[in-house]
Amino acid sequence: QALDDRPPERDLWAGIASRIGEVAATDVVPLAPRRRRFSFSVPQLAAAVALTAISAGTAVMLTRGAPTQPGPVSGPAGGVQVIPVASPADDAMQSYAPAIQQLEQLLATRRPQLDTATVHVLERSLQLIDSAIAQARSALAQDPDNGYLNGHLQRALDRKLDVLRRAALMPTVS
């Protein structure tokens, strides 16, 4: 605020204007749309083809695995036997079953030592979680490859384990 406003010692506009005119007349090139070109060397092209072939082969091998639906299999004495195939939901349930069973047994032994209101809340929570698990399994029976439903089942099983773990760590009532 203490400085004075002074005009410039000389006028600069004339030099700026003349240079603008020079650039406008000589250096401006109209832009035309350019096509983008891709070029590959022979080794790069061979690597791309090899990668595509390996990816396709892997995909074919993975999709040729076990059948997704039960199918007839020759049984003893020429009879036909149907072998059920486990679904992802069954696999998830089997992987969680030992931990859930162990924690449920622990909760059953600790139940008399816990506050009755706490036991009531735990039982209600576990009922709701079991209902969600049953609904997810029922929906997965209709659409076993649905990623959302498989994730929902996984989260419900995780939630049940979490509630059971917390219940196992709760302090007892003296």
mmCIF file of C-alpha atoms in Angstrom:
data_model
loop_
_atom_site.group_PDB
_atom_site.id
_atom_site.type_symbol
_atom_site.label_atom_id
_atom_site.label_comp_id
_atom_site.label_asym_id
_atom_site.label_seq_id
_atom_site.Cartn_x
_atom_site.Cartn_y
_atom_site.Cartn_z
ATOM 1 C CA GLN A 1 0.000 0.000 0.000
ATOM 2 C CA ALA A 2 2.941 2.322 0.524
ATOM 3 C CA LEU A 3 4.189 1.969 -3.070
ATOM 4 C CA ASP A 4 3.219 4.447 -5.735
ATOM 5 C CA ASP A 5 1.480 3.338 -8.899
ATOM 6 C CA ARG A 6 3.792 4.430 -11.700
ATOM 7 C CA PRO A 7 3.204 3.978 -15.374
ATOM 8 C CA PRO A 8 5.823 1.909 -17.268
ATOM 9 C CA GLU A 9 8.862 3.834 -18.457
ATOM 10 C CA ARG A 10 8.128 2.915 -22.065
ATOM 11 C CA ASP A 11 5.185 1.503 -23.971
ATOM 12 C CA LEU A 12 5.648 -2.232 -24.642
ATOM 13 C CA TRP A 13 2.508 -2.802 -26.699
ATOM 14 C CA ALA A 14 3.978 -1.901 -30.074
ATOM 15 C CA GLY A 15 6.623 -4.655 -29.866
ATOM 16 C CA ILE A 16 4.095 -7.222 -28.632
ATOM 17 C CA ALA A 17 1.589 -6.388 -31.363
ATOM 18 C CA SER A 18 4.186 -6.672 -34.122
ATOM 19 C CA ARG A 19 5.330 -10.082 -32.897
ATOM 20 C CA ILE A 20 1.734 -11.302 -32.717
ATOM 21 C CA GLY A 21 1.271 -10.310 -36.339
ATOM 22 C CA GLU A 22 4.471 -12.144 -37.355
ATOM 23 C CA VAL A 23 3.418 -15.368 -35.618
ATOM 24 C CA ALA A 24 -0.047 -15.202 -37.094
ATOM 25 C CA ALA A 25 1.281 -14.813 -40.619
ATOM 26 C CA THR A 26 4.097 -17.366 -40.660
ATOM 27 C CA ASP A 27 4.008 -19.931 -37.856
ATOM 28 C CA VAL A 28 0.393 -21.002 -37.682
ATOM 29 C CA VAL A 29 -0.203 -24.382 -39.297
ATOM 30 C CA PRO A 30 -3.754 -25.666 -39.560
ATOM 31 C CA LEU A 31 -4.211 -28.906 -37.653
ATOM 32 C CA ALA A 32 -5.506 -31.834 -39.624
ATOM 33 C CA PRO A 33 -6.812 -34.910 -37.859
ATOM 34 C CA ARG A 34 -4.026 -37.456 -37.682
ATOM 35 C CA ARG A 35 -4.600 -41.149 -37.805
ATOM 36 C CA ARG A 36 -2.882 -43.056 -35.098
ATOM 37 C CA ARG A 37 -0.797 -45.865 -36.483
ATOM 38 C CA PHE A 38 0.321 -48.914 -34.625
ATOM 39 C CA SER A 39 3.351 -50.759 -35.748
ATOM 40 C CA PHE A 40 4.808 -53.869 -34.233
ATOM 41 C CA SER A 41 8.132 -55.487 -34.751
ATOM 42 C CA VAL A 42 8.156 -59.188 -35.627
ATOM 43 C CA PRO A 43 9.137 -60.249 -32.070
ATOM 44 C CA GLN A 44 6.395 -58.071 -30.581
ATOM 45 C CA LEU A 45 3.815 -59.539 -32.954
ATOM 46 C CA ALA A 46 4.980 -63.086 -32.164
ATOM 47 C CA ALA A 47 4.742 -62.376 -28.430
ATOM 48 C CA ALA A 48 1.202 -60.998 -28.817
ATOM 49 C CA VAL A 49 0.100 -64.078 -30.791
ATOM 50 C CA ALA A 50 1.721 -66.398 -28.226
ATOM 51 C CA LEU A 51 0.069 -64.580 -25.326
ATOM 52 C CA THR A 52 -3.319 -64.807 -27.034
ATOM 53 C CA ALA A 53 -2.863 -68.529 -27.662
ATOM 54 C CA ILE A 54 -1.798 -69.196 -24.068
ATOM 55 C CA SER A 55 -4.753 -67.207 -22.713
ATOM 56 C CA ALA A 56 -7.212 -69.029 -24.940
ATOM 57 C CA GLY A 57 -5.731 -72.415 -24.017
ATOM 58 C CA THR A 58 -5.923 -71.628 -20.315
ATOM 59 C CA ALA A 59 -9.537 -70.535 -20.648
ATOM 60 C CA VAL A 60 -10.439 -73.748 -22.474
ATOM 61 C CA MET A 61 -8.682 -75.890 -19.877
ATOM 62 C CA LEU A 62 -10.449 -74.120 -17.006
ATOM 63 C CA THR A 63 -13.875 -74.477 -18.582
ATOM 64 C CA ARG A 64 -13.352 -78.169 -19.323
ATOM 65 C CA GLY A 65 -13.214 -78.988 -15.599
ATOM 66 C CA ALA A 66 -15.806 -80.975 -13.682
ATOM 67 C CA PRO A 67 -19.392 -80.737 -14.919
ATOM 68 C CA THR A 68 -21.528 -78.098 -13.251
ATOM 69 C CA GLN A 69 -24.657 -80.249 -13.252
ATOM 70 C CA PRO A 70 -25.075 -83.825 -12.038
ATOM 71 C CA GLY A 71 -24.677 -86.227 -14.899
ATOM 72 C CA PRO A 72 -25.001 -89.906 -15.544
ATOM 73 C CA VAL A 73 -21.944 -92.026 -14.915
ATOM 74 C CA SER A 74 -21.602 -95.713 -15.649
ATOM 75 C CA GLY A 75 -21.991 -97.590 -12.430
ATOM 76 C CA PRO A 76 -21.388 -101.202 -11.462
ATOM 77 C CA ALA A 77 -22.982 -103.855 -13.675
ATOM 78 C CA GLY A 78 -23.632 -101.358 -16.465
ATOM 79 C CA GLY A 79 -26.158 -99.376 -14.415
ATOM 80 C CA VAL A 80 -26.294 -95.589 -14.533
ATOM 81 C CA GLN A 81 -25.361 -93.717 -11.394
ATOM 82 C CA VAL A 82 -25.866 -89.965 -10.910
ATOM 83 C CA ILE A 83 -23.040 -88.251 -9.067
ATOM 84 C CA PRO A 84 -23.994 -84.872 -7.579
ATOM 85 C CA VAL A 85 -21.522 -82.069 -8.107
ATOM 86 C CA ALA A 86 -20.805 -79.680 -5.244
ATOM 87 C CA SER A 87 -21.788 -76.077 -5.834
ATOM 88 C CA PRO A 88 -19.736 -73.058 -4.722
ATOM 89 C CA ALA A 89 -22.287 -72.541 -1.925
ATOM 90 C CA ASP A 90 -21.678 -76.070 -0.644
ATOM 91 C CA ASP A 91 -17.928 -75.501 -0.799
ATOM 92 C CA ALA A 92 -18.285 -72.284 1.218
ATOM 93 C CA MET A 93 -20.472 -73.982 3.810
ATOM 94 C CA GLN A 94 -18.015 -76.877 4.166
ATOM 95 C CA SER A 95 -15.058 -74.546 4.611
ATOM 96 C CA TYR A 96 -16.835 -72.583 7.370
ATOM 97 C CA ALA A 97 -18.535 -75.542 9.089
ATOM 98 C CA PRO A 98 -15.688 -76.641 11.419
ATOM 99 C CA ALA A 99 -15.035 -73.140 12.764
ATOM 100 C CA ILE A 100 -18.745 -72.394 13.185
ATOM 101 C CA GLN A 101 -19.346 -75.710 14.939
ATOM 102 C CA GLN A 102 -16.427 -75.177 17.317
ATOM 103 C CA LEU A 103 -17.533 -71.645 18.210
ATOM 104 C CA GLU A 104 -21.168 -72.741 18.682
ATOM 105 C CA GLN A 105 -20.016 -75.448 21.109
ATOM 106 C CA LEU A 106 -17.935 -72.901 23.001
ATOM 107 C CA LEU A 107 -20.906 -70.539 23.177
ATOM 108 C CA ALA A 108 -23.124 -73.379 24.451
ATOM 109 C CA THR A 109 -20.707 -74.056 27.319
ATOM 110 C CA ARG A 110 -20.426 -70.345 28.167
ATOM 111 C CA ARG A 111 -24.163 -69.613 27.908
ATOM 112 C CA PRO A 112 -24.878 -70.071 31.653
ATOM 113 C CA GLN A 113 -22.062 -67.643 32.480
ATOM 114 C CA LEU A 114 -23.441 -64.843 30.266
ATOM 115 C CA ASP A 115 -26.121 -62.292 31.078
ATOM 116 C CA THR A 116 -29.574 -63.471 29.946
ATOM 117 C CA ALA A 117 -30.205 -60.281 27.965
ATOM 118 C CA THR A 118 -26.904 -60.797 26.161
ATOM 119 C CA VAL A 119 -27.810 -64.400 25.376
ATOM 120 C CA HIS A 120 -31.172 -63.257 24.004
ATOM 121 C CA VAL A 121 -29.522 -60.671 21.709
ATOM 122 C CA LEU A 122 -26.957 -63.219 20.541
ATOM 123 C CA GLU A 123 -29.627 -65.803 19.752
ATOM 124 C CA ARG A 124 -31.706 -63.271 17.818
ATOM 125 C CA SER A 125 -28.641 -62.096 15.855
ATOM 126 C CA LEU A 126 -27.644 -65.648 15.000
ATOM 127 C CA GLN A 127 -31.216 -66.423 13.888
ATOM 128 C CA LEU A 128 -31.165 -63.451 11.513
ATOM 129 C CA ILE A 129 -27.770 -64.445 10.137
ATOM 130 C CA ASP A 130 -28.891 -68.065 9.705
ATOM 131 C CA SER A 131 -31.951 -66.808 7.843
ATOM 132 C CA ALA A 132 -29.742 -64.770 5.509
ATOM 133 C CA ILE A 133 -27.528 -67.811 4.929
ATOM 134 C CA ALA A 134 -30.555 -69.985 4.144
ATOM 135 C CA GLN A 135 -31.940 -67.396 1.721
ATOM 136 C CA ALA A 136 -28.583 -67.052 -0.043
ATOM 137 C CA ARG A 137 -28.241 -70.827 -0.372
ATOM 138 C CA SER A 138 -31.776 -71.081 -1.717
ATOM 139 C CA ALA A 139 -31.105 -68.374 -4.297
ATOM 140 C CA LEU A 140 -27.786 -69.999 -5.230
ATOM 141 C CA ALA A 141 -29.598 -73.285 -5.866
ATOM 142 C CA GLN A 142 -31.385 -71.457 -8.692
ATOM 143 C CA ASP A 143 -28.354 -69.499 -9.937
ATOM 144 C CA PRO A 144 -25.136 -71.131 -8.681
ATOM 145 C CA ASP A 145 -22.760 -68.968 -10.731
ATOM 146 C CA ASN A 146 -24.151 -65.617 -9.538
ATOM 147 C CA GLY A 147 -21.217 -63.653 -8.162
ATOM 148 C CA TYR A 148 -23.368 -61.323 -6.069
ATOM 149 C CA LEU A 149 -25.160 -64.208 -4.348
ATOM 150 C CA ASN A 150 -21.904 -66.035 -3.693
ATOM 151 C CA GLY A 151 -20.463 -62.863 -2.173
ATOM 152 C CA HIS A 152 -23.610 -62.386 -0.083
ATOM 153 C CA LEU A 153 -23.315 -65.927 1.279
ATOM 154 C CA GLN A 154 -19.635 -65.371 2.034
ATOM 155 C CA ARG A 155 -20.386 -62.136 3.924
ATOM 156 C CA ALA A 156 -23.198 -63.803 5.907
ATOM 157 C CA LEU A 157 -20.896 -66.654 6.911
ATOM 158 C CA ASP A 158 -18.184 -64.153 7.850
ATOM 159 C CA ARG A 159 -20.699 -62.243 9.939
ATOM 160 C CA LYS A 160 -21.778 -65.414 11.754
ATOM 161 C CA LEU A 161 -18.162 -66.242 12.567
ATOM 162 C CA ASP A 162 -17.615 -62.698 13.801
ATOM 163 C CA VAL A 163 -20.654 -62.795 16.115
ATOM 164 C CA LEU A 164 -19.642 -66.193 17.472
ATOM 165 C CA ARG A 165 -16.046 -65.049 18.066
ATOM 166 C CA ARG A 166 -17.212 -61.947 19.887
ATOM 167 C CA ALA A 167 -19.579 -64.032 21.988
ATOM 168 C CA ALA A 168 -16.725 -66.379 22.906
ATOM 169 C CA LEU A 169 -14.638 -63.419 24.100
ATOM 170 C CA MET A 170 -17.376 -61.732 26.139
ATOM 171 C CA PRO A 171 -16.783 -61.281 29.844
ATOM 172 C CA THR A 172 -18.848 -63.506 32.088
ATOM 173 C CA VAL A 173 -21.318 -62.397 34.744
ATOM 174 C CA SER A 174 -20.117 -63.132 38.269
#
